[in-house]
Tab-separated table of C-alpha atoms and ligand atoms in Angstrom:
chain	number	residue	atom	x	y	z
A	539	MET	CA	183.630	185.786	58.135
A	540	ASN	CA	184.111	185.612	62.180
A	541	ALA	CA	186.609	183.405	64.156
A	542	LEU	CA	184.477	180.572	65.197
A	543	LEU	CA	183.008	180.595	61.438
A	544	SER	CA	185.935	180.239	59.888
A	545	ALA	CA	187.229	177.171	62.259
A	546	VAL	CA	184.550	175.401	61.024
A	547	SER	CA	184.067	176.498	57.521
A	548	ALA	CA	185.790	173.995	54.956
A	549	ASP	CA	187.891	175.178	52.428
A	550	ALA	CA	185.553	176.290	49.559
A	551	GLY	CA	187.398	173.641	46.596
A	552	THR	CA	186.025	170.914	49.035
A	553	GLY	CA	183.130	171.957	51.496
A	554	ARG	CA	179.528	172.529	50.096
A	555	PRO	CA	178.830	176.554	50.077
A	556	ILE	CA	175.996	177.313	52.647
A	557	LEU	CA	174.268	180.180	52.274
A	558	ASP	CA	172.583	182.359	54.082
A	559	ALA	CA	169.217	182.124	54.169
A	560	ALA	CA	167.753	185.692	53.771
A	561	THR	CA	170.636	187.023	51.328
A	562	ARG	CA	171.355	183.804	49.487
A	563	GLU	CA	175.150	184.335	49.762
A	564	VAL	CA	177.623	182.182	50.179
A	565	ILE	CA	178.238	182.483	54.084
A	566	GLY	CA	181.014	179.236	54.385
A	567	HIS	CA	181.500	175.762	52.993
A	568	ALA	CA	180.771	172.221	55.262
A	569	PRO	CA	182.954	169.848	55.222
A	570	VAL	CA	181.252	166.854	53.367
A	571	GLN	CA	181.787	163.835	55.101
A	572	THR	CA	181.289	159.711	53.970
A	573	VAL	CA	179.534	157.000	55.554
A	574	ALA	CA	183.679	156.040	56.007
A	575	ASP	CA	184.200	158.714	58.218
A	576	LEU	CA	180.897	157.984	60.177
A	577	ASP	CA	182.711	154.374	60.532
A	578	ALA	CA	185.651	155.596	62.002
A	579	ALA	CA	183.168	158.395	64.564
A	580	ILE	CA	181.868	155.723	66.482
A	581	VAL	CA	184.834	153.713	66.636
A	582	ALA	CA	186.258	156.663	68.611
A	583	ALA	CA	182.850	156.878	70.080
A	584	SER	CA	182.946	153.579	71.210
A	585	ALA	CA	186.354	153.606	72.568
A	586	ALA	CA	185.682	156.946	74.370
A	587	GLN	CA	182.079	155.285	76.400
A	588	PRO	CA	183.938	153.536	79.299
A	589	ALA	CA	185.843	156.268	80.429
A	590	TRP	CA	183.542	159.151	80.490
A	591	ALA	CA	181.084	156.438	82.195
A	592	ALA	CA	182.884	156.055	84.587
A	593	LEU	CA	183.375	159.651	85.429
A	594	GLY	CA	180.408	159.851	86.920
A	595	HIS	CA	177.145	161.974	87.108
A	596	ALA	CA	179.080	165.016	89.166
A	597	GLU	CA	181.981	165.299	87.131
A	598	ARG	CA	179.979	164.957	83.659
A	599	SER	CA	177.992	167.675	84.577
A	600	ARG	CA	180.018	170.235	86.145
A	601	LEU	CA	181.871	169.542	81.999
A	602	MET	CA	178.686	170.174	81.121
A	603	ARG	CA	178.233	173.534	83.420
A	604	LEU	CA	181.757	174.805	81.908
A	605	ILE	CA	180.524	174.055	78.260
A	606	ALA	CA	177.706	176.022	79.456
A	607	ASP	CA	179.469	178.511	79.958
A	608	ASP	CA	181.462	178.550	76.572
A	609	ILE	CA	178.531	178.876	74.796
A	610	ASP	CA	177.209	182.030	76.796
A	611	ALA	CA	180.455	183.380	76.021
A	612	GLN	CA	180.344	183.217	72.471
A	613	ALA	CA	176.721	183.306	72.145
A	614	GLU	CA	176.814	186.393	69.594
A	615	GLU	CA	179.751	184.608	67.351
A	616	LEU	CA	177.342	181.184	67.494
A	617	GLY	CA	174.211	183.402	66.495
A	618	GLN	CA	175.605	185.157	64.206
A	619	ILE	CA	176.006	181.359	62.359
A	620	ILE	CA	172.667	180.775	63.214
A	621	THR	CA	171.042	184.013	61.770
A	622	HIS	CA	172.905	183.146	58.679
A	623	GLU	CA	172.161	180.318	58.356
A	624	GLN	CA	168.516	179.635	59.504
A	625	GLY	CA	167.428	183.044	58.932
A	626	LYS	CA	166.127	183.775	61.936
A	627	VAL	CA	166.735	187.151	64.426
A	628	ALA	CA	169.108	187.097	67.179
A	629	GLY	CA	170.497	184.085	66.586
A	630	ALA	CA	172.332	184.721	70.124
A	631	GLY	CA	169.041	183.855	71.677
A	632	GLU	CA	168.804	180.082	70.892
A	633	ALA	CA	172.792	179.993	71.468
A	634	HIS	CA	172.294	181.610	75.398
A	635	GLY	CA	168.897	179.079	75.892
A	636	ALA	CA	170.949	176.243	74.601
A	637	ALA	CA	173.952	177.228	77.459
A	638	HIS	CA	170.684	177.392	79.794
A	639	TRP	CA	169.347	173.873	79.170
A	640	LEU	CA	172.961	172.236	79.173
A	641	ARG	CA	172.848	173.849	82.496
A	642	ASP	CA	169.758	172.546	83.717
A	643	THR	CA	169.976	168.901	82.319
A	644	ALA	CA	173.502	168.623	84.390
A	645	ASP	CA	171.173	169.957	87.596
A	646	ILE	CA	168.536	167.217	87.277
A	647	VAL	CA	168.304	164.359	89.832
A	648	LEU	CA	167.985	160.695	88.975
A	649	GLU	CA	168.749	158.580	91.336
A	650	PRO	CA	168.195	154.624	91.569
A	651	GLN	CA	165.150	153.513	92.968
A	652	ARG	CA	164.622	151.063	95.310
A	653	ILE	CA	161.214	148.550	95.003
A	654	GLY	CA	160.369	146.470	97.608
A	655	ASP	CA	162.525	145.045	100.375
A	656	GLY	CA	165.574	143.697	98.477
A	657	ALA	CA	165.278	145.792	94.371
A	658	GLU	CA	166.673	148.540	93.245
A	659	LEU	CA	166.052	150.287	89.695
A	660	HIS	CA	169.383	151.841	88.304
A	661	TYR	CA	169.601	153.770	85.171
A	662	VAL	CA	173.045	152.712	83.306
A	663	PRO	CA	174.410	154.145	80.155
A	664	LEU	CA	173.246	152.797	76.638
A	665	GLY	CA	176.810	153.371	74.905
A	666	VAL	CA	176.644	155.221	71.701
A	667	VAL	CA	174.019	157.926	70.570
A	668	ALA	CA	173.020	159.021	67.588
A	669	SER	CA	171.614	162.780	66.966
A	670	ILE	CA	169.587	163.649	64.024
A	671	GLY	CA	168.484	166.962	63.892
A	672	PRO	CA	166.588	169.749	61.784
A	673	TRP	CA	167.092	173.107	60.469
A	674	ASN	CA	164.640	174.648	62.749
A	675	PHE	CA	166.874	175.630	65.934
A	676	PRO	CA	169.802	173.490	64.448
A	677	VAL	CA	171.924	174.364	67.922
A	678	MET	CA	168.989	174.409	70.434
A	679	ILE	CA	167.339	171.051	69.387
A	680	ALA	CA	171.130	169.588	68.718
A	681	VAL	CA	171.575	170.417	73.220
A	682	TRP	CA	168.591	168.754	73.339
A	683	HIS	CA	170.021	165.588	72.351
A	684	ILE	CA	173.697	166.126	73.363
A	685	ALA	CA	172.744	167.182	76.911
A	686	PRO	CA	170.449	164.000	78.640
A	687	ALA	CA	172.672	162.009	76.537
A	688	LEU	CA	176.265	163.035	78.082
A	689	ARG	CA	174.746	163.179	81.720
A	690	MET	CA	173.954	159.403	81.423
A	691	GLY	CA	177.191	158.753	80.372
A	692	ASN	CA	176.886	157.889	76.727
A	693	THR	CA	179.090	159.117	73.999
A	694	LEU	CA	177.169	160.642	70.857
A	695	VAL	CA	177.591	161.085	67.148
A	696	ILE	CA	175.385	163.537	65.396
A	697	LYS	CA	174.585	164.513	61.845
A	698	PRO	CA	173.032	167.747	61.728
A	699	SER	CA	171.034	168.513	59.004
A	700	GLU	CA	172.354	169.245	55.391
A	701	ASN	CA	170.847	173.032	55.882
A	702	THR	CA	172.217	174.449	58.760
A	703	PRO	CA	175.528	172.073	59.067
A	704	LEU	CA	177.981	174.992	60.655
A	705	SER	CA	176.141	175.916	63.428
A	706	VAL	CA	176.131	172.552	64.820
A	707	LEU	CA	179.981	172.497	63.620
A	708	ALA	CA	180.251	175.323	65.819
A	709	LEU	CA	178.788	173.938	68.516
A	710	ILE	CA	180.026	170.947	68.606
A	711	GLU	CA	183.049	172.766	68.261
A	712	ILE	CA	183.064	174.555	71.590
A	713	PHE	CA	181.982	171.320	73.512
A	714	ASN	CA	184.640	169.475	72.420
A	715	ARG	CA	187.407	172.440	74.005
A	716	HIS	CA	186.168	171.209	77.079
A	717	LEU	CA	185.263	166.633	76.407
A	718	PRO	CA	187.900	164.063	75.889
A	719	GLU	CA	188.423	162.750	72.057
A	720	GLY	CA	185.407	161.217	71.424
A	721	VAL	CA	182.624	162.269	73.626
A	722	VAL	CA	180.905	163.833	70.902
A	723	THR	CA	181.623	164.079	66.973
A	724	ALA	CA	179.609	166.191	64.215
A	725	VAL	CA	179.539	164.275	60.981
A	726	SER	CA	178.229	166.482	58.457
A	727	GLY	CA	176.816	164.437	55.583
A	728	ASP	CA	173.534	164.023	53.724
A	729	ARG	CA	170.840	161.722	53.704
A	730	GLU	CA	173.174	158.986	53.194
A	731	VAL	CA	174.860	159.479	55.671
A	732	GLY	CA	171.816	160.351	58.200
A	733	ALA	CA	170.461	156.573	56.924
A	734	ALA	CA	173.937	154.482	57.387
A	735	LEU	CA	174.044	156.291	61.346
A	736	ALA	CA	169.920	155.361	61.935
A	737	SER	CA	171.192	151.742	61.021
A	738	HIS	CA	174.555	151.436	61.905
A	739	PRO	CA	175.241	148.172	64.524
A	740	GLY	CA	177.179	150.505	66.717
A	741	VAL	CA	174.342	152.723	67.829
A	742	ALA	CA	172.116	152.027	70.978
A	743	LYS	CA	169.860	154.527	71.114
A	744	ILE	CA	168.943	157.440	67.818
A	745	VAL	CA	167.423	160.409	68.805
A	746	PHE	CA	165.587	161.811	65.760
A	747	THR	CA	163.717	165.279	65.367
A	748	GLY	CA	162.595	165.640	62.340
A	749	SER	CA	159.772	164.984	59.668
A	750	THR	CA	157.140	162.366	60.275
A	751	ALA	CA	158.489	160.795	56.573
A	752	THR	CA	161.700	160.568	57.845
A	753	GLY	CA	161.019	159.591	61.072
A	754	ARG	CA	159.134	156.342	59.915
A	755	ARG	CA	162.712	155.501	57.140
A	756	ILE	CA	164.787	155.585	61.297
A	757	VAL	CA	161.553	153.002	62.624
A	758	GLU	CA	162.786	150.722	59.701
A	759	SER	CA	166.496	151.087	59.686
A	760	SER	CA	166.307	150.613	63.225
A	761	ALA	CA	165.229	147.100	63.038
A	762	ASN	CA	169.164	146.748	61.520
A	763	ASN	CA	170.699	147.479	64.898
A	764	LEU	CA	167.519	147.447	67.512
A	765	ALA	CA	168.327	150.663	68.253
A	766	ARG	CA	165.788	152.649	70.771
A	767	LEU	CA	164.739	155.762	69.482
A	768	THR	CA	163.125	158.634	70.453
A	769	LEU	CA	161.127	160.389	67.764
A	770	GLU	CA	159.933	163.756	67.596
A	771	LEU	CA	158.080	164.438	64.977
A	772	GLY	CA	155.966	166.610	62.764
A	773	GLY	CA	153.083	168.275	64.200
A	774	ASN	CA	149.867	169.944	63.029
A	775	ASP	CA	149.108	171.402	66.309
A	776	ALA	CA	145.520	172.587	66.635
A	777	GLY	CA	143.753	175.589	69.077
A	778	ILE	CA	140.292	176.004	70.277
A	779	VAL	CA	139.641	179.555	71.143
A	780	LEU	CA	136.349	179.042	73.082
A	781	PRO	CA	133.227	180.720	73.341
A	782	GLY	CA	133.647	184.390	75.525
A	783	THR	CA	137.225	184.727	75.256
A	784	ASP	CA	137.974	188.049	75.157
A	785	VAL	CA	140.394	188.293	72.471
A	786	ASP	CA	142.184	191.469	72.991
A	787	ALA	CA	143.558	189.259	76.148
A	788	VAL	CA	144.737	186.393	73.293
A	789	ALA	CA	145.308	187.977	70.482
A	790	ASP	CA	149.436	188.548	70.968
A	791	LYS	CA	149.984	184.971	72.302
A	792	LEU	CA	147.843	183.509	69.572
A	793	PHE	CA	150.045	185.105	66.917
A	794	TRP	CA	152.909	184.510	68.770
A	795	GLY	CA	152.213	181.080	68.758
A	796	ALA	CA	151.772	180.522	65.689
A	797	PHE	CA	154.497	183.081	63.646
A	798	MET	CA	157.468	182.532	66.339
A	799	ASN	CA	160.597	181.563	64.076
A	800	THR	CA	158.486	182.605	61.085
A	801	GLY	CA	155.976	179.807	62.405
A	802	GLN	CA	159.050	177.415	61.747
A	803	VAL	CA	158.859	175.216	64.986
A	804	CYS	CA	158.188	172.006	65.199
A	805	ALA	CA	155.374	173.004	68.131
A	806	ALA	CA	154.039	175.597	66.621
A	807	LEU	CA	150.398	176.206	66.487
A	808	LYS	CA	149.051	175.515	62.681
A	809	ARG	CA	145.350	175.609	62.584
A	810	LEU	CA	143.161	177.684	64.985
A	811	TYR	CA	139.053	176.700	65.379
A	812	VAL	CA	137.962	179.836	66.823
A	813	HIS	CA	133.926	180.063	67.656
A	814	ASP	CA	131.743	181.520	65.315
A	815	SER	CA	130.872	184.233	68.971
A	816	VAL	CA	134.440	185.446	68.497
A	817	TYR	CA	135.868	184.664	64.955
A	818	ASP	CA	135.640	188.007	63.137
A	819	GLU	CA	137.244	190.070	66.190
A	820	MET	CA	139.857	187.222	66.553
A	821	VAL	CA	140.658	187.256	62.571
A	822	ALA	CA	140.945	191.042	62.306
A	823	ALA	CA	143.489	190.962	65.189
A	824	LEU	CA	145.422	188.396	64.111
A	825	ALA	CA	145.756	190.080	60.365
A	826	GLU	CA	146.238	193.224	62.742
A	827	ARG	CA	149.367	192.190	63.848
A	828	ALA	CA	150.430	189.868	61.041
A	829	ALA	CA	150.318	192.761	58.787
A	830	SER	CA	152.641	195.131	61.149
A	831	ALA	CA	155.301	192.756	62.712
A	832	PRO	CA	158.510	193.567	61.358
A	833	MET	CA	160.012	191.011	58.771
A	834	GLY	CA	163.758	191.222	57.721
A	835	SER	CA	167.178	190.395	58.201
A	836	GLY	CA	167.881	188.341	61.628
A	837	HIS	CA	171.027	190.502	61.762
A	838	ASP	CA	168.964	193.604	62.501
A	839	LYS	CA	167.496	192.848	66.300
A	840	SER	CA	164.410	195.175	65.114
A	841	ASN	CA	162.859	192.303	62.770
A	842	ARG	CA	160.567	190.352	64.726
A	843	LEU	CA	160.281	187.603	61.912
A	844	GLY	CA	162.608	186.348	58.819
A	845	PRO	CA	163.032	184.148	55.825
A	846	VAL	CA	161.789	180.726	55.090
A	847	GLN	CA	165.176	178.653	55.678
A	848	ASN	CA	165.467	176.982	52.805
A	849	PRO	CA	163.800	176.774	48.867
A	850	SER	CA	161.421	173.132	49.151
A	851	GLN	CA	159.925	174.777	52.195
A	852	PHE	CA	159.345	178.254	50.619
A	853	ASP	CA	157.875	176.103	47.998
A	854	ILE	CA	155.564	174.182	50.434
A	855	VAL	CA	154.177	177.436	51.947
A	856	SER	CA	153.396	178.956	48.403
A	857	ARG	CA	152.140	175.640	47.027
A	858	LEU	CA	149.528	175.481	50.335
A	859	VAL	CA	148.708	178.896	50.283
A	860	ASP	CA	147.297	178.811	46.716
A	861	ASP	CA	145.431	175.612	47.324
A	862	ALA	CA	143.342	177.972	49.974
A	863	ARG	CA	142.715	180.951	47.650
A	864	GLU	CA	142.133	178.037	44.914
A	865	ARG	CA	138.957	176.918	47.205
A	866	GLY	CA	137.773	179.833	47.615
A	867	ALA	CA	138.651	180.751	51.140
A	868	ARG	CA	139.440	184.323	52.215
A	869	ILE	CA	143.388	185.506	52.268
A	870	VAL	CA	142.575	188.429	55.004
A	871	THR	CA	146.441	189.508	54.910
A	872	GLY	CA	149.830	188.317	53.210
A	873	GLY	CA	149.234	185.337	50.615
A	874	GLU	CA	152.228	186.568	48.515
A	875	PRO	CA	156.164	186.549	48.769
A	876	ALA	CA	157.434	189.704	49.929
A	877	ALA	CA	160.084	189.213	47.474
A	878	GLU	CA	161.408	192.862	48.158
A	879	LEU	CA	163.093	191.299	51.247
A	880	GLY	CA	164.760	188.561	49.129
A	881	PRO	CA	163.938	185.251	47.915
A	882	LEU	CA	162.793	183.499	50.552
A	883	PHE	CA	160.646	185.675	52.092
A	884	TYR	CA	156.736	185.787	53.102
A	885	ARG	CA	154.782	187.720	54.074
A	886	PRO	CA	152.834	186.473	57.189
A	887	THR	CA	149.543	185.382	56.138
A	888	ILE	CA	145.887	185.297	57.882
A	889	ILE	CA	143.757	182.618	55.823
A	890	ALA	CA	139.727	182.935	56.928
A	891	ASP	CA	136.433	181.332	55.667
A	892	VAL	CA	138.867	177.425	55.128
A	893	GLU	CA	137.221	174.303	56.496
A	894	ASP	CA	138.833	171.030	56.866
A	895	GLY	CA	139.434	169.572	53.786
A	896	ALA	CA	142.203	171.842	52.641
A	897	ALA	CA	145.481	171.055	52.160
A	898	VAL	CA	146.693	174.263	54.420
A	899	VAL	CA	144.609	173.199	56.801
A	900	ASP	CA	145.470	169.457	57.032
A	901	GLU	CA	149.277	169.439	56.291
A	902	GLU	CA	152.028	171.254	58.270
A	903	GLN	CA	152.924	174.818	56.781
A	904	PHE	CA	155.942	175.180	58.727
A	905	GLY	CA	155.840	178.756	57.805
A	906	PRO	CA	154.148	182.656	58.112
A	907	VAL	CA	150.310	181.150	57.903
A	908	LEU	CA	147.532	180.585	59.565
A	909	PRO	CA	144.270	179.122	58.458
A	910	VAL	CA	141.338	180.272	60.987
A	911	ILE	CA	138.755	177.847	61.110
A	912	ARG	CA	135.188	178.982	62.297
A	913	TYR	CA	133.031	176.658	64.832
A	914	SER	CA	129.956	176.774	66.384
A	915	ASP	CA	129.501	173.782	68.332
A	916	VAL	CA	132.549	173.097	71.335
A	917	ASP	CA	132.417	169.196	70.818
A	918	ASP	CA	132.890	169.445	66.836
A	919	ALA	CA	135.828	171.726	66.755
A	920	VAL	CA	137.419	168.849	69.200
A	921	ARG	CA	136.763	166.178	67.284
A	922	ARG	CA	138.500	168.742	64.129
A	923	ALA	CA	140.950	169.043	66.401
A	924	ASN	CA	141.650	165.191	66.889
A	925	GLY	CA	141.453	164.386	63.334
A	926	THR	CA	144.960	164.997	62.133
A	927	GLU	CA	147.083	162.153	62.265
A	928	GLN	CA	149.541	163.862	63.826
A	929	GLY	CA	149.770	164.989	67.919
A	930	LEU	CA	152.166	166.854	69.087
A	931	GLY	CA	150.315	169.874	70.777
A	932	ALA	CA	147.330	171.052	70.826
A	933	SER	CA	145.783	174.855	73.139
A	934	VAL	CA	142.781	175.612	74.442
A	935	TRP	CA	141.740	179.518	74.973
A	936	GLY	CA	139.316	181.375	76.977
A	937	ALA	CA	138.378	183.055	80.056
A	938	ASP	CA	137.193	179.998	81.921
A	939	ALA	CA	139.896	177.712	83.492
A	940	ASP	CA	137.731	174.538	84.067
A	941	ALA	CA	136.123	175.238	80.454
A	942	ALA	CA	139.147	175.304	79.064
A	943	ALA	CA	140.732	171.705	81.380
A	944	GLN	CA	137.590	170.185	80.256
A	945	VAL	CA	138.569	170.772	76.430
A	946	ALA	CA	142.441	169.851	77.153
A	947	GLU	CA	141.692	167.121	78.686
A	948	ARG	CA	140.204	165.544	75.446
A	949	LEU	CA	142.658	166.881	72.624
A	950	GLN	CA	144.655	164.272	71.643
A	951	ALA	CA	149.044	165.704	72.229
A	952	GLY	CA	151.924	164.964	74.075
A	953	THR	CA	151.237	168.367	75.558
A	954	VAL	CA	148.408	170.990	75.539
A	955	TRP	CA	148.585	174.540	76.416
A	956	ILE	CA	145.951	176.849	78.103
A	957	ASN	CA	145.662	180.246	77.260
A	958	GLN	CA	149.968	180.315	75.972
A	959	HIS	CA	150.932	177.795	72.904
A	960	GLY	CA	154.663	176.474	72.664
A	961	GLY	CA	156.312	176.379	75.338
A	962	VAL	CA	158.923	174.516	76.870
A	963	ASP	CA	161.031	173.860	79.702
A	964	PRO	CA	164.383	171.411	80.569
A	965	GLN	CA	162.230	169.983	84.047
A	966	VAL	CA	159.308	169.163	81.629
A	967	PRO	CA	158.521	166.196	79.626
A	968	PHE	CA	158.083	166.954	75.946
A	969	GLY	CA	156.753	164.460	73.330
A	970	GLY	CA	154.627	163.912	70.806
A	971	THR	CA	151.568	161.375	70.105
A	972	LYS	CA	150.168	159.364	67.234
A	973	ALA	CA	152.443	160.389	64.200
A	974	SER	CA	154.285	163.099	66.346
A	975	GLY	CA	156.751	160.013	67.085
A	976	TYR	CA	157.107	158.714	70.557
A	977	GLY	CA	159.508	158.889	74.074
A	978	LEU	CA	159.956	161.858	75.612
A	979	GLU	CA	162.749	164.346	75.704
A	980	PHE	CA	163.441	166.890	79.131
A	981	GLY	CA	163.242	166.283	82.463
A	982	VAL	CA	163.867	163.257	85.157
A	983	GLU	CA	161.814	161.320	81.703
A	984	GLY	CA	164.016	162.334	79.066
A	985	LEU	CA	167.562	161.330	81.673
A	986	LYS	CA	165.723	158.020	81.784
A	987	ALA	CA	165.394	157.809	78.255
A	988	MET	CA	169.042	157.502	77.396
A	989	ALA	CA	170.041	155.415	79.620
A	990	ALA	CA	169.206	151.327	80.229
A	991	THR	CA	167.799	150.072	83.233
A	992	LYS	CA	169.524	147.157	85.330
A	993	VAL	CA	167.625	145.838	88.195
A	994	ILE	CA	169.613	144.469	90.991
A	995	ARG	CA	167.973	142.207	93.874
A	996	ARG	CA	169.983	141.185	96.896
B	881	NAD	P1	163.735	165.638	57.517
B	881	NAD	O1	163.091	164.974	58.260
B	881	NAD	O2	163.519	165.876	56.394
B	881	NAD	O3	165.451	165.570	58.150
B	881	NAD	C1	166.026	165.738	59.604
B	881	NAD	C2	167.433	164.854	59.006
B	881	NAD	O4	166.964	163.455	58.698
B	881	NAD	C3	168.167	165.686	58.586
B	881	NAD	O5	169.612	165.636	59.427
B	881	NAD	C4	168.257	164.934	57.354
B	881	NAD	O6	169.838	164.246	56.850
B	881	NAD	C5	167.895	163.496	57.907
B	881	NAD	N1	167.381	162.354	57.341
B	881	NAD	C6	167.125	162.113	56.045
B	881	NAD	N2	166.715	161.212	55.567
B	881	NAD	C7	166.840	160.756	56.295
B	881	NAD	C8	167.290	158.946	56.282
B	881	NAD	N3	166.623	157.935	55.484
B	881	NAD	N4	167.716	158.597	57.253
B	881	NAD	C9	168.386	159.458	58.842
B	881	NAD	N5	167.953	160.782	58.392
B	881	NAD	C10	167.654	160.973	57.597
B	881	NAD	O7	163.047	167.244	58.565
B	881	NAD	P2	163.535	168.640	58.901
B	881	NAD	O8	162.591	169.491	57.094
B	881	NAD	O9	164.862	169.165	58.348
B	881	NAD	O10	162.863	169.250	59.700
B	881	NAD	C11	161.606	169.896	59.291
B	881	NAD	C12	160.194	168.949	60.001
B	881	NAD	O11	160.980	168.870	61.620
B	881	NAD	C13	158.910	169.235	60.353
B	881	NAD	O12	158.094	168.296	60.156
B	881	NAD	C14	159.087	169.687	61.772
B	881	NAD	O13	157.596	169.574	62.540
B	881	NAD	C15	159.682	168.463	62.307
B	881	NAD	N6	160.089	169.102	63.920
B	881	NAD	C16	160.096	168.146	65.063
B	881	NAD	C17	160.176	168.815	66.436
B	881	NAD	C18	159.708	167.881	67.465
B	881	NAD	O14	160.490	168.219	68.274
B	881	NAD	N7	158.728	167.444	67.566
B	881	NAD	C19	160.961	169.501	66.655
B	881	NAD	C20	161.567	170.481	65.238
B	881	NAD	C21	161.305	170.175	64.139
C-alpha cells in the first residue's frame, strides 16, 4: 500500500472495504462517516469561511498553485489509488490534469463590473459550498468543484462517491497540507450523508455531478436550504456524420470520443448517426479499432481500456447490449464480457443496424459500447439527435466546415463539438441543457457560479 493510501485508509475493523476495479481485491478501507460527522464538518467550514474570504484573491490563488505543485509531486501515488479504485489506465494522468486545472483556475481574472455611471457589480463569497461527485473521474471532478469554490472565498464540504472515496480522500489530504483548518473537509459517507449534505441549512450552494435521477432529488432537497445549484447530470450525446465525410480522417477521434475512460465519461459520444453513403465504411473502421484496442489492468500503461468500475454499471452495459441483440441489431464486434481479464471487463462493442427506440440508443450506456445508426436525411438525423430528454454534448463530423457549423447550430446541447468530441478546457464554460442539468462550470462563468452578486451604487 503506498504512503498516501495508508494515510487515508481506515482500519479494516471499522472501515468499509474498497476493491480494485480490475482484480476485485481489497485495496484499502473507507472511513464510515455519519450525518453527525457531516454536521461537524459544516460547523468547521462555516467557522473557517470569513478568514478564508478575507485572505483575498491573490493569496488564495497562491495557495491553490502550491497545492497544484504538491498534486503534481504526488501524481504517481495518487494515480495508483485512482487506477485501483476507478480502473482507468494511468491514473497519474488524471492527477496531473487536476493539478493543471487548479493552477488555471487560480489564474482566471474576475473583476467587479462597472454598469452605467454609478453602479458596480461585485462577486462575493456565498459561504459553505457542498460538493457531491461521481466515480468516473473522482479526482478531476472534485477539483472542478473545489477550485472555483475556494478561489471565490467559499469553504467546502465534499462527499465523494461511495465507489471511489479513497482517491478523493487522498486528494483532500494533499489540499489540507496547505490550507487552514475547515476550508476543505471530506466526509466519506453513503447516499444518506449525500442527502443530508444537500438539504443542510448551513449550505449555501450545491455543486453536483452525477446521474439525472439523483439530480432531481437534489433539486427537491434544496427546497429546504434554498441552496443555489450547479447540476452536471447524465448525457446521451449524439454524433452526426455528414455525407462526404473522410472516414479514415475522423475514425480515431470518433472512436476515442466514445471509448475514452472505457466509455465512462459524462460527455462521451453515446449514439452515432452516420449517413447511408459512408455507413458501412464507418462501421468497419470503428469495429477494427474496437477489436484491436488493448484492454486490461490500468496499472499496465500499454493498455488503453480498463474495466467497468462497478457491478451495477456492468449489469447496465450487459443489459443494453443483450436487449439490442434480441431486437435483431448486429453486434459487429464485442457484445460479451471479457471474463478472462476479470469480472468487470466488457469487450469494446460496436452495434450496427440499430434504431432509436432500442434501449442502447435511448438510454445512457456509460460503458464501452457504441450504437451506430444509419440515416439518409440530415434533417431527420438532427431531429433524432435532439429527440432525447438529455442535452449535455453533441458533435458533427464532416469535411465541409460550413455545413457542419450549420448542423451544430441546430443541435440541443450545452456543447457541440465539430470533428471532435468530449474535450474540455479550464477556460471554456461547460454545462448541460434539458435534463443534463443547469449552471456552468469552468472559466469566468464557473467563478461567477460560486459567488453571490452584490451591487454597490454611489
Ligand atoms: P449517482 O447520481 O448515482 O451518484 C453521484 C453522487 O450522488 C454519489 O456521491 C452519491 O452518493 C450521491 N447521492 C446519491 N443519492 C443522493 C441523494 N439523494 N442526495 C444527495 N446525494 C446523493 O451518479 P454516479 O453513478 O456516481 O455517476 C454516473 C453518472 O454521472 C452518469 O449519469 C454520468 O453521465 C454522470 N456524470 C455527469 C457529468 C457531467 O459533468 N455532466 C460528469 C461525470 C458523470
